[in-house]
């Protein structure tokens, strides 16, 4: 095997881990950033717990998930932000229209809610994520970077905005403060990185947004509509 080929076995193993619909369902569900039990994921994926446990074992062994035990319960979560980015980026590559149409009204409603607003691991995505990103950019708090690959960077005004708004931003982290994450429903980049995570955490902690259902979907509350209108000039209609 040549040096150029040395990464092939690892890449093949990674592709094999993801190339199973049940495991893919689990990875997408875990993009909500929370820890799930095997039973919860089994119900979500529509398979037996014993079957799901086998899949989780492979994902943990492959380094895509981490597990922790509390008493009799076993919890799993994504291994980290890099794994979440990989899953979201791969989901974004699926061509529009290739997904099967919703089979029930419930599936249709859940899909609409996810497109409107959701968590992407630890930041906000969907139309909500795009609206926030565009508002930050329009106000000069965020700027686009990169001629070939889209990226984001906080401006000095943006750093000040986070401070004055009371959104804690860890500037000592090795993680990029701002990163572009391609939104798989909107086909445009939304804000990720430490700034995206801080904004999402603040929105949930303050009640600007609340989770709905068992999916990753979130919705903006009336208090959130008022706050985002005052702080970023986002019209309420674009958040519903």
Backbone as CSV, one residue per row, in Angstrom:
resi,resn,N_x,N_y,N_z,CA_x,CA_y,CA_z,C_x,C_y,C_z
1,UNK,0.856,-1.202,0.000,0.000,0.000,0.000,0.879,1.235,0.000
2,UNK,0.604,2.173,-0.836,1.400,3.381,-0.910,1.018,4.323,0.212
3,UNK,1.883,5.339,0.429,1.593,6.334,1.449,0.287,7.045,1.150
4,UNK,0.046,7.268,-0.124,-1.166,7.970,-0.533,-2.414,7.183,-0.161
5,UNK,-2.281,5.857,-0.061,-3.430,5.010,0.235,-3.583,4.708,1.717
6,UNK,-2.716,5.222,2.568,-2.685,4.790,3.960,-3.953,5.125,4.728
7,UNK,-4.677,6.122,4.301,-5.908,6.478,5.009,-7.124,5.717,4.536
8,UNK,-6.965,4.895,3.501,-8.116,4.208,2.920,-8.816,3.260,3.889
9,UNK,-8.090,2.427,4.647,-8.802,1.501,5.560,-9.653,2.239,6.586
10,UNK,-9.106,3.301,7.158,-9.873,4.062,8.145,-11.093,4.710,7.536
11,UNK,-10.934,5.238,6.322,-12.063,5.860,5.644,-13.142,4.824,5.333
12,UNK,-12.718,3.648,4.913,-13.676,2.584,4.600,-14.431,2.146,5.856
13,UNK,-13.708,2.053,6.986,-14.383,1.670,8.231,-15.400,2.722,8.654
14,UNK,-15.018,4.000,8.519,-15.932,5.081,8.873,-17.172,5.060,7.987
15,UNK,-16.960,4.894,6.686,-18.096,4.849,5.754,-19.003,3.670,6.078
16,UNK,-18.410,2.536,6.448,-19.200,1.366,6.790,-20.046,1.583,8.030
17,UNK,-19.505,2.335,8.995,-20.255,2.620,10.214,-21.506,3.436,9.915
18,UNK,-21.365,4.397,9.030,-22.479,5.310,8.742,-23.449,4.706,7.730
19,UNK,-22.955,3.770,6.908,-23.758,3.228,5.815,-24.753,2.171,6.296
20,UNK,-25.510,2.512,7.297,-26.595,1.663,7.786,-27.706,2.601,8.236
21,UNK,-28.933,2.355,7.784,-30.002,3.320,8.037,-30.306,3.470,9.527
22,UNK,-30.282,2.376,10.275,-30.560,2.475,11.709,-29.498,3.299,12.417
23,UNK,-28.234,3.064,12.068,-27.164,3.841,12.705,-27.237,5.302,12.264
24,UNK,-27.613,5.535,11.006,-27.761,6.910,10.528,-28.865,7.633,11.284
25,UNK,-29.981,6.939,11.542,-31.080,7.528,12.309,-30.589,7.927,13.701
26,UNK,-29.802,7.065,14.323,-29.265,7.361,15.655,-28.349,8.580,15.629
27,UNK,-27.466,8.644,14.657,-26.530,9.770,14.570,-27.271,11.082,14.359
28,UNK,-28.287,11.064,13.514,-29.056,12.281,13.279,-29.832,12.694,14.534
29,UNK,-30.393,11.736,15.242,-31.126,12.057,16.469,-30.198,12.668,17.509
30,UNK,-28.986,12.143,17.601,-28.031,12.619,18.608,-27.455,13.990,18.273
31,UNK,-27.807,14.517,17.101,-27.405,15.884,16.779,-28.111,16.905,17.662
32,UNK,-29.042,16.456,18.506,-29.654,17.400,19.439,-28.721,17.738,20.591
33,UNK,-27.556,17.076,20.643,-26.550,17.403,21.653,-26.771,16.734,22.990
34,UNK,-27.873,16.007,23.147,-28.183,15.388,24.427,-27.750,13.922,24.449
35,UNK,-27.712,13.354,25.656,-27.433,11.933,25.817,-28.745,11.166,25.777
36,UNK,-28.762,10.056,25.055,-29.953,9.220,24.914,-29.656,7.833,25.468
37,UNK,-30.684,7.170,25.960,-30.544,5.770,26.344,-30.796,4.902,25.118
38,UNK,-30.387,3.644,25.222,-30.613,2.712,24.122,-32.107,2.534,23.874
39,UNK,-32.887,2.510,24.947,-34.340,2.340,24.795,-34.957,3.507,24.042
40,UNK,-34.518,4.724,24.364,-35.050,5.907,23.685,-34.708,5.887,22.204
41,UNK,-33.470,5.532,21.897,-33.052,5.485,20.494,-33.751,4.344,19.750
42,UNK,-33.982,3.215,20.450,-34.674,2.093,19.817,-36.090,2.493,19.427
43,UNK,-36.795,3.188,20.327,-38.147,3.651,19.994,-38.113,4.626,18.837
44,UNK,-37.126,5.517,18.854,-37.008,6.511,17.787,-36.733,5.853,16.436
45,UNK,-35.881,4.825,16.442,-35.498,4.158,15.187,-36.492,3.078,14.778
46,UNK,-37.384,2.686,15.703,-38.368,1.666,15.374,-37.790,0.266,15.301
47,UNK,-36.793,-0.028,16.159,-36.188,-1.364,16.186,-36.156,-1.859,17.624
48,UNK,-35.856,-3.140,17.799,-35.765,-3.719,19.133,-34.545,-3.166,19.861
49,UNK,-34.623,-3.120,21.180,-33.513,-2.612,21.976,-32.260,-3.454,21.758
50,UNK,-32.426,-4.768,21.654,-31.267,-5.647,21.440,-30.576,-5.326,20.115
51,UNK,-31.375,-5.068,19.093,-30.808,-4.704,17.785,-30.090,-3.369,17.864
52,UNK,-30.732,-2.410,18.517,-30.146,-1.077,18.633,-28.850,-1.127,19.420
53,UNK,-28.792,-1.949,20.467,-27.593,-2.049,21.290,-26.396,-2.530,20.474
54,UNK,-26.638,-3.448,19.544,-25.553,-3.918,18.675,-25.016,-2.766,17.826
55,UNK,-25.917,-1.964,17.287,-25.496,-0.823,16.474,-24.719,0.186,17.320
56,UNK,-25.196,0.443,18.532,-24.497,1.397,19.394,-23.101,0.911,19.726
57,UNK,-22.957,-0.391,19.942,-21.635,-0.936,20.231,-20.656,-0.658,19.105
58,UNK,-21.119,-0.783,17.869,-20.257,-0.512,16.715,-19.894,0.968,16.627
59,UNK,-20.871,1.837,16.903,-20.615,3.274,16.819,-19.671,3.733,17.922
60,UNK,-19.804,3.140,19.102,-18.891,3.478,20.199,-17.482,2.976,19.885
61,UNK,-17.389,1.732,19.425,-16.088,1.158,19.083,-15.410,1.935,17.963
62,UNK,-16.236,2.476,17.054,-15.684,3.235,15.933,-15.346,4.668,16.271
63,UNK,-15.634,5.089,17.494,-15.259,6.432,17.926,-16.237,7.523,17.580
64,UNK,-17.407,7.167,17.039,-18.394,8.188,16.699,-19.273,8.558,17.896
65,UNK,-19.420,7.634,18.835,-20.206,7.883,20.040,-19.363,7.627,21.281
66,UNK,-19.741,8.270,22.358,-19.179,7.958,23.669,-20.332,7.481,24.541
67,UNK,-20.026,6.701,25.543,-21.075,6.202,26.425,-20.719,6.468,27.879
68,UNK,-21.733,6.595,28.688,-21.568,6.763,30.115,-22.685,6.015,30.813
69,UNK,-22.395,5.492,31.966,-23.386,4.715,32.702,-23.712,5.400,34.022
70,UNK,-24.989,5.421,34.325,-25.479,5.928,35.602,-26.422,4.880,36.165
71,UNK,-25.922,4.132,37.135,-26.712,3.047,37.673,-26.951,1.992,36.611
72,UNK,-28.215,1.661,36.400,-28.562,0.637,35.414,-28.685,1.211,34.004
73,UNK,-28.594,2.521,33.891,-28.829,3.162,32.592,-27.520,3.411,31.839
74,UNK,-27.580,3.182,30.563,-26.455,3.445,29.671,-26.866,4.564,28.737
75,UNK,-26.079,5.612,28.724,-26.361,6.757,27.869,-25.284,6.871,26.796
76,UNK,-25.676,7.335,25.621,-24.718,7.579,24.544,-24.936,8.990,24.008
77,UNK,-23.891,9.569,23.500,-23.947,10.876,22.857,-22.876,10.910,21.776
78,UNK,-22.969,11.890,20.899,-21.940,12.053,19.873,-20.596,12.324,20.530
79,UNK,-19.532,11.859,19.888,-18.208,11.952,20.492,-17.719,13.390,20.635
80,UNK,-18.284,14.303,19.898,-17.855,15.697,20.014,-18.321,16.527,18.833
81,UNK,-17.876,17.783,18.834,-18.304,18.715,17.797,-17.848,18.286,16.406
82,UNK,-16.665,17.657,16.319,-16.169,17.238,14.997,-17.049,16.134,14.412
83,UNK,-17.506,15.226,15.279,-18.411,14.173,14.806,-19.732,14.781,14.358
84,UNK,-20.244,15.722,15.134,-21.492,16.389,14.768,-21.355,17.099,13.427
85,UNK,-20.222,17.757,13.216,-19.992,18.458,11.949,-19.976,17.468,10.788
86,UNK,-19.337,16.319,11.001,-19.278,15.304,9.957,-20.684,14.829,9.583
87,UNK,-21.502,14.535,10.588,-22.851,14.030,10.325,-23.688,15.086,9.613
88,UNK,-23.645,16.323,10.099,-24.440,17.385,9.481,-23.967,17.678,8.062
89,UNK,-22.649,17.662,7.842,-22.121,17.917,6.499,-22.539,16.823,5.527
90,UNK,-22.517,15.583,5.988,-22.937,14.482,5.118,-24.427,14.588,4.811
91,UNK,-25.228,14.940,5.813,-26.663,15.096,5.584,-26.939,16.195,4.579
92,UNK,-26.112,17.233,4.597,-26.307,18.357,3.687,-25.986,18.001,2.245
93,UNK,-25.257,16.898,2.033,-24.884,16.509,0.676,-25.986,15.729,-0.023
94,UNK,-27.016,15.320,0.726,-28.116,14.578,0.115,-28.893,15.518,-0.789
95,UNK,-29.033,15.138,-2.014,-29.678,16.021,-2.995,-31.133,16.255,-2.613
96,UNK,-31.630,17.498,-2.786,-33.044,17.777,-2.502,-33.950,16.876,-3.327
97,UNK,-35.007,16.396,-2.696,-35.963,15.566,-3.409,-35.663,14.088,-3.377
98,UNK,-34.485,13.689,-2.821,-34.169,12.269,-2.783,-34.751,11.589,-1.554
99,UNK,-35.107,12.371,-0.543,-35.703,11.776,0.654,-37.138,11.354,0.354
100,UNK,-37.572,10.216,0.928,-38.957,9.776,0.678,-39.942,10.770,1.271
101,UNK,-41.089,10.939,0.640,-42.090,11.881,1.160,-42.630,11.378,2.488
102,UNK,-43.088,12.286,3.356,-43.651,11.862,4.645,-44.849,10.956,4.438
103,UNK,-44.931,9.899,5.289,-45.998,8.912,5.145,-47.247,9.297,5.929
104,UNK,-47.093,10.134,6.933,-48.227,10.502,7.778,-48.219,12.002,8.027
105,UNK,-49.347,12.505,8.530,-49.439,13.916,8.881,-48.442,14.241,9.987
106,UNK,-48.234,13.306,10.902,-47.277,13.522,11.987,-45.871,13.703,11.440
107,UNK,-45.488,12.850,10.480,-44.163,12.981,9.874,-44.031,14.307,9.150
108,UNK,-45.087,14.708,8.455,-45.058,15.970,7.731,-44.903,17.145,8.685
109,UNK,-45.645,17.111,9.802,-45.562,18.192,10.791,-44.191,18.243,11.428
110,UNK,-43.625,17.054,11.733,-42.294,17.003,12.338,-41.240,17.551,11.379
111,UNK,-41.384,17.209,10.090,-40.428,17.709,9.100,-40.508,19.218,8.956
112,UNK,-41.716,19.762,8.983,-41.879,21.212,8.888,-41.267,21.911,10.095
113,UNK,-41.457,21.324,11.277,-40.905,21.909,12.494,-39.381,21.894,12.457
114,UNK,-38.805,20.802,11.964,-37.342,20.697,11.876,-36.790,21.727,10.889
115,UNK,-37.490,21.926,9.784,-37.033,22.906,8.802,-37.140,24.326,9.346
116,UNK,-38.151,24.561,10.178,-38.346,25.902,10.731,-37.252,26.250,11.743
117,UNK,-36.928,25.329,12.622,-35.889,25.595,13.613,-35.520,24.321,14.334
118,UNK,-34.231,24.085,14.523,-33.772,22.879,15.192,-32.376,23.132,15.767
119,UNK,-31.956,22.219,16.618,-30.575,22.252,17.085,-29.737,21.364,16.179
120,UNK,-28.558,21.822,15.886,-27.574,21.051,15.126,-26.410,20.826,16.088
121,UNK,-26.516,19.776,16.887,-25.601,19.472,17.980,-25.702,20.534,19.059
122,UNK,-24.956,21.634,18.939,-25.009,22.657,19.992,-25.252,24.052,19.443
123,UNK,-25.737,24.145,18.197,-26.079,25.460,17.653,-27.412,25.365,16.925
124,UNK,-27.925,26.497,16.500,-29.260,26.566,15.908,-29.194,26.483,14.389
125,UNK,-30.144,25.746,13.828,-30.163,25.524,12.385,-31.580,25.705,11.857
126,UNK,-31.762,25.388,10.568,-33.049,25.611,9.932,-33.239,27.086,9.607
127,UNK,-34.480,27.473,9.328,-34.735,28.870,8.984,-34.359,29.802,10.141
128,UNK,-34.526,29.321,11.373,-34.123,30.113,12.534,-32.628,30.378,12.524
129,UNK,-31.832,29.345,12.288,-30.379,29.516,12.249,-29.938,30.451,11.138
130,UNK,-30.583,30.335,9.990,-30.251,31.215,8.865,-30.634,32.655,9.179
131,UNK,-31.817,32.858,9.787,-32.264,34.212,10.136,-31.288,34.871,11.110
132,UNK,-30.819,34.126,12.090,-29.852,34.672,13.050,-28.539,35.025,12.355
133,UNK,-28.077,34.124,11.502,-26.811,34.346,10.802,-26.896,35.571,9.899
134,UNK,-27.991,35.699,9.165,-28.141,36.843,8.263,-28.268,38.152,9.038
135,UNK,-28.947,38.114,10.178,-29.106,39.332,10.977,-27.770,39.763,11.577
136,UNK,-26.994,38.809,12.067,-25.670,39.134,12.610,-24.770,39.715,11.523
137,UNK,-24.865,39.166,10.319,-24.041,39.653,9.210,-24.486,41.047,8.779
138,UNK,-25.792,41.262,8.670,-26.314,42.552,8.229,-25.926,43.670,9.183
139,UNK,-25.793,43.366,10.459,-25.441,44.377,11.450,-23.936,44.507,11.665
140,UNK,-23.154,43.813,10.846,-21.704,43.939,10.938,-21.098,43.229,12.137
141,UNK,-21.841,42.288,12.714,-21.339,41.541,13.869,-20.635,40.252,13.440
142,UNK,-20.920,39.836,12.227,-20.363,38.618,11.652,-20.009,38.908,10.211
143,UNK,-18.909,38.359,9.738,-18.536,38.574,8.341,-18.190,37.248,7.687
144,UNK,-18.471,37.181,6.404,-18.161,35.980,5.634,-16.676,35.997,5.280
145,UNK,-16.067,34.828,5.267,-14.655,34.693,4.908,-14.519,33.573,3.884
146,UNK,-13.402,33.563,3.200,-13.104,32.472,2.281,-13.691,32.691,0.908
147,UNK,-12.827,32.610,-0.102,-13.274,32.808,-1.472,-13.861,31.531,-2.066
148,UNK,-13.282,30.378,-1.683,-13.748,29.108,-2.248,-14.613,28.343,-1.258
149,UNK,-14.176,28.268,-0.001,-14.953,27.573,1.028,-15.552,28.618,1.964
150,UNK,-16.884,28.665,2.093,-17.499,29.682,2.942,-17.126,29.502,4.409
151,UNK,-16.918,30.624,5.067,-16.597,30.614,6.486,-17.123,31.873,7.133
152,UNK,-17.032,31.950,8.453,-17.477,33.112,9.194,-16.418,33.531,10.196
153,UNK,-16.438,34.810,10.533,-15.588,35.333,11.600,-16.356,36.426,12.322
154,UNK,-16.242,36.453,13.645,-16.847,37.536,14.410,-16.021,38.801,14.234
155,UNK,-16.676,39.912,14.064,-15.985,41.194,13.999,-15.755,41.707,15.426
156,UNK,-15.003,42.790,15.550,-14.816,43.389,16.878,-16.171,43.806,17.459
157,UNK,-17.025,44.339,16.584,-18.366,44.725,17.036,-19.153,43.501,17.490
158,UNK,-18.922,42.371,16.822,-19.603,41.144,17.194,-19.168,40.644,18.564
159,UNK,-17.876,40.708,18.831,-17.372,40.312,20.145,-17.974,41.199,21.232
160,UNK,-18.057,42.476,20.946,-18.650,43.412,21.908,-20.129,43.115,22.101
161,UNK,-20.823,42.756,21.022,-22.250,42.453,21.102,-22.510,41.284,22.030
162,UNK,-21.725,40.243,21.901,-21.893,39.087,22.787,-21.696,39.491,24.243
163,UNK,-20.694,40.331,24.498,-20.433,40.770,25.873,-21.584,41.613,26.420
164,UNK,-22.020,42.597,25.646,-23.047,43.510,26.145,-24.425,42.848,26.213
165,UNK,-24.636,41.829,25.397,-25.910,41.118,25.430,-25.961,40.124,26.584
166,UNK,-24.822,39.858,27.164,-24.777,38.916,28.283,-24.737,37.468,27.860
167,UNK,-24.176,37.209,26.679,-24.032,35.839,26.185,-22.578,35.424,26.389
168,UNK,-22.299,34.548,27.357,-20.910,34.161,27.645,-20.258,33.502,26.437
169,UNK,-19.106,34.014,26.055,-18.385,33.495,24.906,-16.977,33.120,25.350
170,UNK,-16.664,31.840,25.318,-15.348,31.363,25.751,-14.334,31.613,24.643
171,UNK,-13.493,32.613,24.840,-12.506,32.966,23.819,-11.207,32.178,23.985
172,UNK,-11.127,31.353,25.026,-9.900,30.587,25.264,-9.966,29.195,24.646
173,UNK,-11.140,28.823,24.159,-11.301,27.493,23.602,-10.484,27.316,22.323
174,UNK,-10.056,26.084,22.074,-9.342,25.784,20.833,-10.310,25.685,19.656
175,UNK,-11.575,25.620,19.982,-12.596,25.558,18.956,-12.730,26.915,18.277
176,UNK,-12.954,26.961,16.965,-13.136,28.259,16.295,-14.293,29.029,16.908
177,UNK,-14.125,30.336,17.061,-15.213,31.146,17.605,-16.415,31.130,16.670
178,UNK,-16.154,31.188,15.387,-17.234,31.170,14.398,-16.864,30.207,13.283
179,UNK,-17.838,29.428,12.867,-17.631,28.471,11.781,-18.913,28.386,10.968
180,UNK,-18.767,28.181,9.680,-19.929,28.020,8.812,-20.304,26.543,8.748
181,UNK,-21.590,26.253,8.956,-22.094,24.887,8.881,-23.197,24.872,7.827
182,UNK,-23.037,24.064,6.803,-24.008,24.030,5.715,-25.323,23.438,6.204
183,UNK,-26.379,24.208,6.090,-27.689,23.794,6.567,-28.324,22.850,5.559
184,UNK,-28.688,21.631,6.001,-29.164,20.641,5.044,-30.586,20.891,4.574
185,UNK,-31.356,21.735,5.244,-32.687,22.061,4.728,-32.689,23.363,3.940
186,UNK,-31.851,24.320,4.342,-31.833,25.618,3.680,-30.778,25.729,2.591
187,UNK,-29.821,24.792,2.610,-28.744,24.784,1.607,-27.889,26.046,1.664
188,UNK,-27.842,26.657,2.815,-26.987,27.825,3.054,-26.297,27.642,4.390
189,UNK,-25.161,28.320,4.597,-24.454,28.130,5.870,-25.089,28.910,7.012
190,UNK,-25.137,28.268,8.172,-25.543,28.965,9.393,-24.353,29.011,10.355
191,UNK,-24.473,29.809,11.392,-23.372,30.018,12.328,-23.213,28.833,13.268
192,UNK,-21.986,28.309,13.328,-21.630,27.259,14.270,-20.408,27.736,15.057
193,UNK,-19.635,26.815,15.605,-18.478,27.199,16.406,-18.884,27.621,17.804
194,UNK,-17.931,28.181,18.545,-18.182,28.575,19.935,-19.263,29.637,20.033
195,UNK,-19.295,30.557,19.073,-20.307,31.618,19.096,-21.695,31.048,18.838
196,UNK,-21.801,30.139,17.883,-23.087,29.511,17.608,-23.583,28.711,18.798
197,UNK,-22.666,28.015,19.467,-23.038,27.223,20.641,-23.487,28.129,21.786
198,UNK,-22.779,29.233,21.982,-23.137,30.159,23.061,-24.511,30.775,22.814
199,UNK,-24.789,31.123,21.574,-26.073,31.732,21.227,-27.222,30.736,21.425
200,UNK,-27.003,29.496,21.025,-28.020,28.460,21.199,-28.274,28.196,22.686
201,UNK,-27.208,28.061,23.442,-27.353,27.796,24.877,-28.097,28.926,25.574
202,UNK,-27.769,30.166,25.191,-28.432,31.328,25.793,-29.913,31.357,25.414
203,UNK,-30.213,31.030,24.157,-31.602,31.044,23.696,-32.445,30.031,24.458
204,UNK,-31.884,28.857,24.737,-32.623,27.827,25.472,-32.687,28.148,26.966
205,UNK,-31.590,28.657,27.520,-31.563,28.951,28.962,-32.500,30.092,29.336
206,UNK,-32.609,31.074,28.452,-33.444,32.238,28.751,-34.893,32.059,28.320
207,UNK,-35.186,30.963,27.630,-36.547,30.748,27.161,-36.869,31.457,25.868
208,UNK,-35.854,31.945,25.152,-36.115,32.495,23.828,-36.624,31.390,22.908
209,UNK,-36.083,30.204,23.108,-36.480,29.034,22.328,-36.784,27.884,23.278
210,UNK,-37.665,26.992,22.848,-37.965,25.788,23.610,-37.953,24.601,22.655
211,UNK,-37.582,23.450,23.177,-37.622,22.231,22.379,-39.072,21.763,22.257
212,UNK,-39.382,21.157,21.127,-40.739,20.634,20.928,-40.643,19.197,20.448
213,UNK,-41.478,18.335,21.014,-41.494,16.940,20.609,-40.223,16.224,21.005
214,UNK,-40.027,15.050,20.420,-38.854,14.236,20.727,-37.748,14.416,19.703
215,UNK,-38.008,15.244,18.687,-36.992,15.501,17.667,-36.089,16.651,18.116
216,UNK,-35.268,17.126,17.193,-34.370,18.244,17.505,-35.041,19.591,17.312
217,UNK,-36.304,19.573,16.942,-37.001,20.810,16.608,-37.108,21.742,17.814
218,UNK,-36.992,23.031,17.538,-37.205,24.067,18.552,-38.115,25.125,17.946
219,UNK,-38.772,25.871,18.813,-39.569,26.995,18.332,-39.246,28.225,19.166
220,UNK,-39.409,29.372,18.557,-39.142,30.639,19.229,-40.386,31.032,20.017
221,UNK,-40.193,31.403,21.270,-41.307,31.822,22.128,-41.622,33.295,21.880
222,UNK,-42.762,33.774,22.365,-43.045,35.214,22.260,-41.943,36.072,22.876
223,UNK,-41.395,35.628,24.014,-40.286,36.372,24.628,-39.074,36.384,23.705
224,UNK,-38.832,35.257,23.021,-37.730,35.189,22.072,-37.944,36.086,20.871
225,UNK,-39.183,36.140,20.391,-39.489,37.024,19.263,-39.191,38.475,19.621
226,UNK,-39.593,38.879,20.828,-39.342,40.264,21.252,-37.851,40.531,21.386
227,UNK,-37.124,39.588,21.997,-35.696,39.783,22.218,-34.936,39.847,20.896
228,UNK,-35.238,38.945,19.979,-34.519,38.916,18.710,-34.883,40.111,17.828
229,UNK,-36.095,40.623,17.993,-36.473,41.831,17.270,-35.703,43.038,17.803
230,UNK,-35.613,43.150,19.114,-34.919,44.283,19.734,-33.411,44.222,19.500
231,UNK,-32.834,43.026,19.608,-31.384,42.883,19.550,-30.838,42.822,18.125
232,UNK,-31.610,42.190,17.216,-31.082,41.937,15.871,-32.025,42.388,14.753
233,UNK,-33.173,42.950,15.128,-34.096,43.430,14.111,-34.739,42.337,13.294
234,UNK,-34.837,41.123,13.830,-35.450,40.015,13.097,-36.964,40.097,13.228
235,UNK,-37.665,40.078,12.115,-39.121,40.163,12.139,-39.707,38.838,12.623
236,UNK,-40.734,38.950,13.455,-41.348,37.774,14.062,-41.859,36.790,13.031
237,UNK,-42.388,37.289,11.905,-42.963,36.408,10.890,-41.931,35.423,10.346
238,UNK,-40.663,35.834,10.313,-39.619,34.961,9.765,-39.220,33.862,10.737
239,UNK,-39.722,33.932,11.972,-39.357,32.949,12.994,-40.470,31.938,13.226
240,UNK,-41.578,32.067,12.503,-42.740,31.182,12.736,-42.902,30.172,11.618
